[in-house]
Amino acid sequence: MKIQPRILVVEDEAPIAELIAVNLRHNGYQITWATDGAVAQRELDAQLPDLVLLDWMLPGESGLQLARRWRADARTRQVPIILLTARGDENDRVAGLDVGADDYITKPFSTKELLARIRAVLRRRAPEPETTLLELGRLTLDTGTYRVHFGDQPIKLGPTEFKLLHYLMRNAERVHTRAQLLDRVWGDHVFIEERTVDVHVKRLRESMGPAAPMIETVRGAGYRITAHAPVATAR
């Protein structure tokens, strides 16, 4: 199941907010609506969205003031903000960008333009893929090249086995229950039986060859990977 990005729409004009919400939901976004800065702040305190669509002209604090305050707060500093406003001259656009807005859309705007701007901002703010080289004894896993080696010997793994090994190596020497592995490797939104973990652990061990004893079964608890297990000598 694809995770839907969460968007907080801060807009006091109900017809505009409803139109935005309908179109964004139709295109796969989760929408929360706030009518002013106080409501928006409560929503942010409860859960950070993936992006804020922020109207400039609001009752109470303006969108410009809210954007400045959120950029000054370490918790909300990285939340992308797109300002929505009828103020379209250059000085206004500069003022909006200067307080930390990621983009600026002048009303009236088309749904197509709004969606394109949202996608562009989310792409820019997406974290760069992490390249990590994990080492445990003679076992190495490189997330950048998707390669696993035991010493000089390459180990070929399927996608799920690679994710499973990656998680175990990131948390080496710790015991993980089957339920924990299902949550961390498959995701808590996937409903499959815990015995599925046993099947993939078996496949992982078969693929790892002489390194297979590094993955230990802890009776009554689950699985762990350890550098201290005796490994077979490759022939």
XYZ file of C-alpha atoms in Angstrom:
235
model
C 0.000 0.000 0.000
C 1.440 3.375 -1.013
C 1.786 5.881 1.824
C -0.223 9.038 1.120
C 1.659 12.321 1.783
C -0.046 14.440 4.443
C -0.806 18.045 3.532
C -2.004 20.712 5.956
C -4.143 23.308 4.150
C -4.259 26.602 6.083
C -6.993 28.618 4.367
C -9.849 30.621 5.905
C -12.051 30.704 2.782
C -14.105 27.510 2.881
C -14.881 27.265 -0.873
C -11.187 27.512 -1.779
C -10.139 25.069 0.938
C -12.807 22.552 -0.074
C -11.818 22.764 -3.729
C -8.161 22.204 -2.866
C -9.006 19.332 -0.524
C -11.216 17.508 -3.052
C -8.598 17.710 -5.801
C -5.690 16.720 -3.585
C -7.550 13.760 -2.093
C -8.448 12.648 -5.617
C -4.723 12.672 -6.401
C -3.663 10.580 -3.432
C -2.958 13.081 -0.642
C -4.234 13.094 2.935
C -5.683 16.501 3.801
C -6.109 18.336 7.086
C -7.783 21.763 7.026
C -7.049 24.627 9.384
C -8.923 27.941 9.195
C -6.370 30.080 11.016
C -2.931 30.072 12.609
C -4.097 28.808 15.999
C -5.783 25.736 14.501
C -2.794 25.164 12.208
C -0.422 25.275 15.176
C -2.482 22.671 17.042
C -2.368 20.406 13.987
C 1.411 20.824 13.712
C 1.830 20.116 17.420
C -0.164 16.916 17.018
C 1.573 15.635 13.881
C 3.962 17.142 11.360
C 2.612 17.079 7.798
C 4.703 16.405 4.710
C 3.829 19.857 3.356
C 1.859 22.986 4.333
C -0.273 24.970 1.869
C -0.410 28.313 3.638
C -2.656 31.237 2.721
C -0.998 34.628 3.168
C -4.115 36.526 4.300
C -5.486 34.842 7.428
C -7.435 36.103 10.458
C -5.030 36.745 13.335
C -1.474 35.845 12.393
C -0.780 36.159 8.680
C 0.679 33.351 6.646
C 3.918 35.308 6.454
C 4.139 35.494 10.251
C 3.328 31.806 10.614
C 5.963 30.804 8.058
C 8.572 32.920 9.856
C 7.685 31.367 13.223
C 7.712 27.792 11.915
C 11.072 28.303 10.226
C 12.505 29.539 13.543
C 11.304 26.401 15.372
C 13.672 23.414 15.146
C 10.744 20.973 15.105
C 8.974 22.555 12.112
C 11.982 24.048 10.329
C 12.171 21.358 7.660
C 8.435 21.143 6.846
C 7.932 22.378 3.236
C 5.693 25.450 2.891
C 3.905 26.721 -0.232
C 2.331 30.160 0.149
C -1.035 30.789 -1.497
C -1.942 34.408 -2.100
C -3.628 36.932 -4.349
C -0.617 39.237 -3.859
C 1.391 38.673 -6.999
C 3.893 41.496 -7.366
C 7.625 40.850 -7.171
C 8.131 42.386 -3.715
C 5.462 40.113 -2.238
C 7.005 37.024 -3.838
C 10.413 37.991 -2.490
C 8.958 38.614 0.981
C 7.325 35.170 0.961
C 10.499 33.401 -0.095
C 12.598 35.409 2.356
C 10.655 34.081 5.353
C 11.442 30.530 4.231
C 8.577 29.473 1.958
C 9.622 26.827 -0.559
C 7.299 28.128 -3.263
C 4.678 30.778 -3.947
C 1.436 30.370 -5.930
C -0.676 33.343 -6.942
C -4.473 33.037 -6.884
C -6.310 32.105 -8.986
C -4.357 28.979 -9.873
C -5.212 25.777 -11.699
C -5.342 22.386 -10.009
C -2.749 21.139 -12.479
C -0.319 23.892 -11.487
C -0.916 23.307 -7.773
C -0.247 19.582 -8.091
C 2.903 20.208 -10.120
C 4.216 22.670 -7.531
C 3.481 20.246 -4.679
C 5.255 17.379 -6.448
C 8.256 19.587 -7.193
C 8.608 20.777 -3.590
C 8.246 17.254 -2.189
C 10.903 16.008 -4.618
C 13.311 18.759 -3.608
C 12.762 18.121 0.084
C 13.023 14.322 -0.191
C 16.147 13.009 1.590
C 18.952 11.724 -0.577
C 19.171 7.924 -0.639
C 21.506 6.859 2.138
C 24.561 4.926 1.050
C 25.747 2.769 3.907
C 28.420 0.135 4.158
C 27.684 -2.197 7.049
C 30.316 -4.588 8.349
C 29.930 -7.441 10.802
C 32.950 -9.669 11.086
C 33.743 -10.727 7.528
C 30.214 -9.954 6.352
C 29.644 -6.651 4.476
C 26.493 -5.113 3.021
C 26.518 -2.044 0.774
C 23.158 -0.307 0.302
C 24.595 1.894 -2.433
C 25.591 -0.943 -4.748
C 23.122 -3.523 -3.360
C 25.979 -5.975 -2.825
C 26.697 -8.394 0.000
C 30.024 -10.167 0.543
C 31.399 -12.654 3.024
C 35.099 -12.034 2.784
C 35.771 -12.034 -0.953
C 32.759 -14.230 -1.708
C 29.681 -12.430 -3.139
C 26.276 -13.372 -1.730
C 23.253 -13.097 -4.015
C 20.035 -12.095 -2.240
C 16.483 -11.322 -3.282
C 14.952 -7.952 -2.318
C 13.228 -9.162 0.857
C 16.244 -11.133 2.049
C 18.432 -8.077 1.418
C 16.101 -5.873 3.497
C 16.001 -8.504 6.236
C 19.780 -8.798 6.373
C 20.145 -5.022 6.267
C 17.874 -4.594 9.274
C 19.565 -7.377 11.232
C 23.038 -5.982 10.547
C 21.975 -2.476 11.562
C 20.833 -3.976 14.859
C 23.477 -6.667 15.298
C 23.604 -8.811 18.454
C 20.030 -7.852 19.390
C 17.221 -10.412 19.450
C 14.190 -9.531 17.301
C 10.811 -11.197 17.575
C 8.999 -12.279 14.420
C 6.447 -9.510 14.999
C 9.225 -6.905 15.224
C 10.785 -8.141 11.997
C 7.419 -8.049 10.218
C 6.944 -4.456 11.367
C 10.449 -3.249 10.496
C 11.111 -5.169 7.286
C 7.659 -5.653 5.739
C 5.952 -2.631 7.322
C 3.167 -2.391 9.883
C 0.566 -1.899 7.136
C 1.212 -5.366 5.675
C -0.898 -8.159 7.113
C 0.929 -11.467 6.750
C 1.567 -14.369 9.082
C 4.594 -14.458 11.355
C 5.684 -17.761 9.823
C 6.561 -15.749 6.726
C 9.596 -14.519 8.659
C 10.768 -18.101 9.160
C 10.537 -18.764 5.425
C 12.644 -15.744 4.539
C 15.180 -16.412 7.283
C 15.568 -19.926 5.866
C 16.100 -18.507 2.365
C 18.570 -15.963 3.705
C 20.605 -18.655 5.444
C 20.623 -20.794 2.319
C 21.964 -17.866 0.301
C 24.614 -16.891 2.835
C 26.538 -20.162 2.578
C 29.389 -20.277 5.096
C 28.080 -17.137 6.814
C 24.692 -18.744 7.561
C 25.524 -19.599 11.230
C 25.791 -15.857 11.923
C 21.974 -15.753 11.928
C 20.938 -17.450 15.133
C 17.550 -18.681 16.264
C 16.889 -17.738 19.871
C 14.389 -20.280 21.143
C 11.146 -18.715 22.305
C 12.287 -15.225 21.311
C 13.200 -14.778 17.647
C 16.345 -14.165 15.610
C 19.586 -12.251 15.831
C 22.731 -11.840 13.780
C 26.057 -12.083 15.540
C 29.717 -11.807 14.643
C 30.575 -14.337 17.348
C 28.985 -17.429 15.805
C 31.395 -20.000 14.366
C 31.180 -19.867 10.564
C 31.823 -22.664 8.159
C 35.037 -22.714 6.189
C 34.467 -22.091 2.494
C 35.719 -24.878 0.315
